[in-house]
CSV table of C-alpha atoms in Angstrom, one decimal:
chain,number,residue,atom,x,y,z
A,12,MET,CA,-18.4,-9.2,2.0
A,13,LYS,CA,-19.2,-6.5,-0.5
A,14,LYS,CA,-17.0,-6.5,-3.6
A,15,LYS,CA,-15.2,-3.3,-4.5
A,16,SER,CA,-14.9,-1.6,-7.9
A,17,PHE,CA,-11.7,-2.5,-9.6
A,18,LEU,CA,-11.4,1.0,-11.0
A,19,LEU,CA,-11.7,2.5,-7.6
A,20,ILE,CA,-9.1,0.0,-6.2
A,21,ILE,CA,-6.6,1.0,-8.9
A,22,ILE,CA,-7.1,4.7,-8.3
A,23,ALA,CA,-6.9,4.3,-4.5
A,24,VAL,CA,-3.7,2.2,-4.7
A,25,PHE,CA,-2.0,4.7,-7.0
A,26,TRP,CA,-3.1,7.6,-4.9
A,27,VAL,CA,-1.8,6.1,-1.7
A,28,SER,CA,1.5,5.0,-3.4
A,29,TYR,CA,1.9,8.5,-5.0
A,30,ILE,CA,1.4,10.2,-1.6
A,31,VAL,CA,3.8,7.9,0.2
A,32,LEU,CA,6.5,8.1,-2.4
A,33,SER,CA,6.2,11.8,-2.8
A,34,PHE,CA,6.3,12.3,1.0
A,35,ALA,CA,9.4,10.1,1.2
A,36,GLN,CA,11.1,12.0,-1.6
A,37,THR,CA,10.2,15.3,0.1
A,38,LEU,CA,11.7,14.1,3.4
A,39,TYR,CA,14.9,13.0,1.7
A,40,THR,CA,15.3,16.3,-0.2
A,41,THR,CA,14.4,18.4,2.8
A,42,SER,CA,17.0,16.5,4.9
A,43,ASP,CA,19.7,17.4,2.4
A,44,ARG,CA,18.6,21.0,2.2
A,45,LYS,CA,18.4,21.4,5.9
A,46,ASP,CA,22.1,20.5,6.5
A,47,GLU,CA,23.0,23.2,3.9
A,48,ASN,CA,20.5,25.6,5.4
A,49,ASP,CA,22.0,25.1,8.9
A,50,LEU,CA,25.5,25.9,7.6
A,51,ASN,CA,24.3,29.1,5.9
A,52,HIS,CA,22.3,30.0,9.0
A,53,LEU,CA,25.4,29.7,11.1
A,54,GLN,CA,27.4,31.9,8.8
A,55,GLN,CA,24.7,34.6,9.1
A,56,VAL,CA,24.8,34.3,12.9
A,57,GLU,CA,28.6,34.8,12.8
A,58,HIS,CA,28.1,38.0,10.9
A,59,LEU,CA,25.5,39.0,13.5
A,60,LEU,CA,27.9,38.4,16.3
A,61,SER,CA,30.6,40.4,14.6
A,62,VAL,CA,28.3,43.4,14.7
A,63,ALA,CA,27.4,42.5,18.3
A,64,GLN,CA,31.1,42.6,19.2
A,65,THR,CA,31.5,46.1,17.8
A,66,LEU,CA,28.5,47.3,19.8
A,67,VAL,CA,29.7,45.8,23.0
A,68,MET,CA,33.2,47.2,22.6
A,69,THR,CA,31.6,50.7,22.1
A,70,GLY,CA,29.4,50.2,25.1
A,71,ASN,CA,26.1,50.2,23.2
A,72,ILE,CA,24.4,47.4,25.0
A,73,GLU,CA,20.9,48.8,24.4
A,74,ALA,CA,21.6,49.1,20.7
A,75,LEU,CA,22.9,45.5,20.9
A,76,LYS,CA,19.6,44.4,22.4
A,77,ASP,CA,17.6,46.1,19.7
A,78,HIS,CA,19.9,44.5,17.1
A,79,LEU,CA,19.3,41.1,18.5
A,80,ASP,CA,15.5,41.7,18.8
A,81,GLY,CA,15.4,42.5,15.1
A,82,ALA,CA,17.2,39.3,14.4
A,83,VAL,CA,14.5,37.4,16.4
A,84,LYS,CA,11.7,39.1,14.4
A,85,ILE,CA,13.2,38.0,11.0
A,86,ASP,CA,13.7,34.5,12.5
A,87,LEU,CA,17.5,34.6,12.2
A,88,ILE,CA,17.9,33.6,15.8
A,89,ASN,CA,15.6,32.1,18.4
A,90,TYR,CA,17.6,32.7,21.5
A,91,TYR,CA,20.0,35.3,22.8
A,92,CYS,CA,21.7,36.1,26.1
A,93,ILE,CA,23.8,39.2,27.1
A,94,GLN,CA,25.8,38.9,30.3
A,95,ASP,CA,28.2,41.1,32.2
A,96,LYS,CA,30.4,38.8,34.2
A,97,GLU,CA,27.8,36.7,36.1
A,98,LYS,CA,25.0,39.2,35.7
A,99,THR,CA,22.4,38.7,33.0
A,100,LEU,CA,21.6,42.0,31.3
A,101,PHE,CA,19.2,40.8,28.6
A,102,GLN,CA,18.0,37.5,27.4
A,103,TYR,CA,15.3,36.1,25.1
A,104,SER,CA,13.8,32.6,24.6
A,105,PRO,CA,10.5,31.6,22.9
A,106,SER,CA,9.8,29.1,25.6
A,107,GLU,CA,9.9,29.3,29.4
A,108,ALA,CA,13.6,28.2,29.4
A,109,SER,CA,16.1,30.9,29.9
A,110,GLY,CA,18.0,32.2,26.9
A,111,CYS,CA,21.2,32.0,28.9
A,112,GLU,CA,20.7,28.3,29.7
A,113,LYS,CA,23.2,27.0,27.2
A,114,THR,CA,26.0,29.5,28.3
A,115,HIS,CA,26.7,27.3,31.3
A,116,ASP,CA,27.5,24.3,29.2
A,117,ARG,CA,30.7,22.7,30.3
A,118,ARG,CA,31.7,22.1,26.7
A,119,ILE,CA,32.6,25.8,26.3
A,120,ALA,CA,36.4,25.5,26.2
A,121,SER,CA,36.9,28.5,24.1
A,122,TYR,CA,34.2,31.1,23.2
A,123,GLY,CA,33.5,31.4,19.5
A,124,ALA,CA,33.0,27.7,18.8
A,125,PRO,CA,29.4,26.7,18.0
A,126,LEU,CA,27.7,24.2,20.4
A,127,LYS,CA,25.5,21.8,18.5
A,128,TYR,CA,22.5,20.2,20.3
A,129,LYS,CA,19.7,17.9,19.2
A,130,ASP,CA,17.4,20.7,18.1
A,131,GLN,CA,19.4,23.9,18.2
A,132,ILE,CA,22.9,25.4,17.7
A,133,VAL,CA,24.2,28.0,20.1
A,134,LYS,CA,27.3,30.2,19.5
A,135,PRO,CA,28.7,32.2,22.4
A,136,ILE,CA,31.4,34.9,22.2
A,137,LYS,CA,33.3,36.7,25.0
A,138,ILE,CA,34.1,40.3,24.7
A,139,GLY,CA,36.0,41.5,27.8
A,140,ASP,CA,33.8,40.8,30.8
A,141,ASN,CA,30.7,40.4,28.5
A,142,VAL,CA,29.4,37.2,27.1
A,143,VAL,CA,27.0,37.3,24.2
A,144,SER,CA,25.4,34.0,23.0
A,145,VAL,CA,22.9,33.5,20.3
A,146,GLY,CA,21.2,30.4,19.1
A,147,PHE,CA,18.7,29.1,16.5
A,148,SER,CA,16.5,26.1,16.2
A,149,THR,CA,17.6,23.1,14.1
A,150,ASP,CA,14.5,21.0,14.7
A,151,PHE,CA,13.8,19.0,11.5
A,152,TRP,CA,10.0,19.0,11.6
A,153,THR,CA,9.8,22.8,12.3
A,154,TYR,CA,12.0,23.4,9.3
A,155,PHE,CA,10.1,20.8,7.2
A,156,TRP,CA,6.7,22.4,7.7
A,157,LYS,CA,8.0,25.9,7.3
A,158,SER,CA,9.8,25.0,4.0
A,159,GLN,CA,6.8,23.1,2.6
A,160,LYS,CA,4.1,25.6,3.6
A,161,ASN,CA,4.4,27.4,0.3
A,162,ASN,CA,4.5,24.2,-1.7
A,163,LEU,CA,1.4,22.7,-0.1
A,164,PHE,CA,-1.1,24.2,-2.6
A,165,THR,CA,1.1,23.0,-5.5
A,166,PHE,CA,1.3,19.5,-4.1
A,167,ILE,CA,-2.5,19.3,-3.6
A,168,LYS,CA,-3.0,20.6,-7.2
A,169,ASP,CA,-0.6,17.9,-8.6
A,170,VAL,CA,-2.3,15.2,-6.7
A,171,VAL,CA,-5.7,16.3,-8.0
A,172,ILE,CA,-4.5,16.6,-11.6
A,173,ILE,CA,-2.6,13.2,-11.6
A,174,THR,CA,-5.5,11.4,-9.9
A,175,THR,CA,-8.0,12.8,-12.4
A,176,PHE,CA,-5.7,11.9,-15.3
A,177,LEU,CA,-5.2,8.3,-14.0
A,178,GLY,CA,-9.0,7.9,-13.4
A,179,LEU,CA,-9.7,9.0,-16.9
A,180,LEU,CA,-7.1,6.8,-18.4
A,181,VAL,CA,-8.2,3.7,-16.5
A,182,TYR,CA,-11.8,4.5,-17.3
A,183,LEU,CA,-11.1,4.6,-21.0
A,184,VAL,CA,-9.2,1.3,-20.8
A,185,MET,CA,-11.9,-0.4,-18.8
A,186,LYS,CA,-14.9,1.3,-20.2
A,187,ASP,CA,-16.1,-1.8,-22.0
A,188,PHE,CA,-15.7,-4.0,-19.0
A,189,LEU,CA,-17.6,-1.5,-16.8
A,190,LEU,CA,-20.4,-1.4,-19.4
A,191,LEU,CA,-20.4,-5.2,-19.5
A,192,ASP,CA,-20.5,-5.3,-15.7
A,193,ARG,CA,-23.6,-3.1,-15.6
A,194,MET,CA,-25.3,-5.1,-18.3
A,195,LEU,CA,-24.6,-8.4,-16.5
A,196,GLN,CA,-25.9,-6.9,-13.2
A,197,LYS,CA,-29.1,-5.5,-14.8
A,198,GLY,CA,-29.5,-8.0,-17.6
A,199,ALA,CA,-29.3,-7.2,-21.3
A,200,LYS,CA,-32.4,-5.8,-22.9
A,201,GLY,CA,-34.5,-8.8,-24.0
A,202,GLY,CA,-31.8,-11.1,-22.6
A,203,ASP,CA,-29.8,-10.9,-25.8
A,204,PHE,CA,-26.2,-10.4,-24.9
A,205,SER,CA,-25.3,-10.5,-28.6
A,206,LYS,CA,-26.5,-6.9,-28.9
A,207,ILE,CA,-23.8,-5.7,-26.6
A,208,LYS,CA,-20.9,-4.3,-28.7
A,209,ALA,CA,-17.6,-3.3,-27.3
A,210,ARG,CA,-14.8,-1.1,-28.7
A,211,SER,CA,-11.9,-3.2,-27.6
A,212,LYS,CA,-11.1,-6.7,-29.0
A,213,GLU,CA,-10.5,-8.2,-25.5
A,214,ALA,CA,-13.9,-7.0,-24.2
A,215,GLN,CA,-15.7,-8.2,-27.3
A,216,THR,CA,-14.2,-11.6,-26.9
A,217,PHE,CA,-15.3,-11.7,-23.3
A,218,ILE,CA,-18.8,-10.6,-24.3
A,219,ASP,CA,-19.0,-13.3,-27.0
A,220,SER,CA,-17.9,-16.0,-24.6
A,221,THR,CA,-20.5,-14.8,-22.1
A,222,TYR,CA,-23.1,-14.9,-24.8
A,223,THR,CA,-22.1,-18.5,-25.8
A,224,LEU,CA,-22.1,-19.7,-22.2
A,225,ASN,CA,-25.5,-18.1,-21.6
A,226,GLU,CA,-26.9,-19.9,-24.7
A,227,MET,CA,-25.5,-23.2,-23.5
A,228,ASN,CA,-27.0,-22.8,-20.1
A,229,SER,CA,-30.3,-21.8,-21.5
A,230,ALA,CA,-30.3,-24.9,-23.8
A,231,LYS,CA,-29.3,-27.1,-20.9
A,232,SER,CA,-32.0,-25.7,-18.7
A,233,SER,CA,-34.6,-26.2,-21.5
A,234,MET,CA,-33.6,-29.8,-22.0
A,235,ILE,CA,-33.7,-30.6,-18.3
A,236,HIS,CA,-37.2,-29.0,-18.1
A,237,HIS,CA,-38.3,-31.1,-21.2
A,238,LEU,CA,-37.0,-34.4,-19.7
A,239,GLN,CA,-38.6,-33.7,-16.4
A,240,ASN,CA,-42.0,-33.2,-18.1
A,241,THR,CA,-41.8,-36.1,-20.5
A,242,VAL,CA,-39.3,-39.0,-19.7
A,243,GLY,CA,-39.3,-38.3,-16.0
A,244,LEU,CA,-43.1,-38.5,-15.8
A,245,ALA,CA,-43.2,-41.7,-17.9
A,246,ILE,CA,-40.6,-43.5,-15.7
A,247,HIS,CA,-42.3,-42.4,-12.5
A,248,SER,CA,-45.6,-43.8,-13.9
A,249,GLU,CA,-44.0,-47.1,-14.9
A,250,ILE,CA,-42.5,-47.5,-11.4
A,251,ASP,CA,-45.8,-46.8,-9.8
A,252,LYS,CA,-47.6,-49.4,-11.9
A,253,GLY,CA,-44.8,-52.0,-11.3
A,254,THR,CA,-44.3,-52.7,-15.0
A,255,PRO,CA,-41.7,-55.5,-15.6
A,256,HIS,CA,-38.4,-54.6,-17.0
A,257,LEU,CA,-38.1,-54.9,-20.8
A,258,THR,CA,-34.4,-55.9,-20.6
A,259,GLN,CA,-32.3,-57.6,-17.9
A,260,ILE,CA,-28.5,-57.5,-18.1
A,261,PRO,CA,-26.7,-60.1,-16.0
A,262,SER,CA,-23.8,-58.8,-14.0
A,263,ALA,CA,-21.5,-59.7,-11.2
A,264,VAL,CA,-19.4,-57.6,-8.8
A,265,VAL,CA,-16.2,-59.0,-7.3
A,266,ARG,CA,-14.3,-57.1,-4.5
A,267,ILE,CA,-10.5,-57.6,-4.2
A,268,ASP,CA,-8.9,-56.5,-0.9
A,269,LEU,CA,-5.3,-55.4,-1.8
A,270,ASN,CA,-4.4,-53.6,1.5
A,271,GLY,CA,-1.7,-56.0,2.4
A,272,TYR,CA,-0.3,-56.2,-1.1
A,273,THR,CA,-0.3,-52.4,-1.4
A,274,GLN,CA,2.1,-52.4,1.5
A,275,ILE,CA,4.3,-54.9,-0.3
A,276,PHE,CA,4.2,-52.7,-3.4
A,277,LEU,CA,5.2,-49.6,-1.4
A,278,GLU,CA,8.2,-51.5,-0.2
A,279,LYS,CA,9.3,-51.9,-3.8
A,280,LYS,CA,8.8,-55.6,-4.1
A,281,GLU,CA,7.1,-55.5,-7.5
A,282,GLU,CA,7.7,-59.1,-8.4
A,283,HIS,CA,5.4,-60.3,-5.5
A,284,ILE,CA,2.5,-57.9,-6.2
A,285,VAL,CA,2.5,-58.5,-9.9
A,286,THR,CA,2.3,-62.3,-9.5
A,287,VAL,CA,-0.5,-62.1,-6.9
A,288,LEU,CA,-2.5,-59.7,-9.0
A,289,ASN,CA,-2.3,-61.9,-12.1
A,290,GLU,CA,-3.7,-64.8,-10.0
A,291,TYR,CA,-6.5,-62.6,-8.7
A,292,PHE,CA,-7.5,-61.4,-12.1
A,293,SER,CA,-7.5,-65.0,-13.5
A,294,VAL,CA,-9.7,-66.3,-10.7
A,295,THR,CA,-12.0,-63.2,-11.0
A,296,ASN,CA,-12.3,-63.8,-14.8
A,297,ASP,CA,-13.5,-67.4,-14.1
A,298,LEU,CA,-16.0,-66.2,-11.5
A,299,ILE,CA,-17.5,-63.6,-13.8
A,300,LYS,CA,-17.8,-66.0,-16.7
A,301,ARG,CA,-19.4,-68.6,-14.5
A,302,PHE,CA,-22.2,-66.2,-13.5
A,303,GLU,CA,-22.6,-65.0,-17.1
A,304,GLY,CA,-21.2,-61.6,-16.4
A,305,GLU,CA,-18.7,-59.5,-18.2
A,306,ILE,CA,-15.4,-57.9,-17.3
């Protein structure tokens, strides 16, 4: 598995965390603003319907249609329906659904009260035999993207600036370690790590420790090589010639099987195991001395 740069990992983790936290904060803020926006929007719709009421009472239905079309263009409303008794005079909907669809809702007990649905609010009013209903979308994501469209460039600019600043800051802090990493990978010039100088105390300590360890490994390798080419060859030659040993050390090995007594010890009967071990050691001592060995 290929190892990743610690600098890149820090920047990536910060960047992802910043994006996630910023997005969560934006969602929370937008949710609060949306409730207030829906309330203000409903107040504007009520003003629109007060004008509509005047136009209906004066018989200016065509003027009312033009008035509602203008409200659609400025995104004040998304639906409207003008009915005369059961006959639909004019209606508008951005989708294939009829703009008068919600006027048949059984919840209409008294005209003038807004009907709140999952993604829209519809408010119908009745003027004589005429029913005028208008509605607007309350879909969260539609409002979210519309409200954040103007802030997108600012958000991207902030991400770039903060990421660049973080990368520069981390680079300055870890510059010595990055330098050491490159030197260790490529090897110091002439193999002398003592020539590497760091600006930070921590990095310099690490470099000095690496230099000391490198010197110890070099000395150990040199000693092993020397022994292989001197003592090793001499011993191998003596073995081949069958040269008698210069010194013989008498010794004896005694094996004591304590499996059963270990079980006794585990059962917390120390007085038994201590007595038995003392007897074993006494006999063992006599055997070793008899064969001229040593404990």
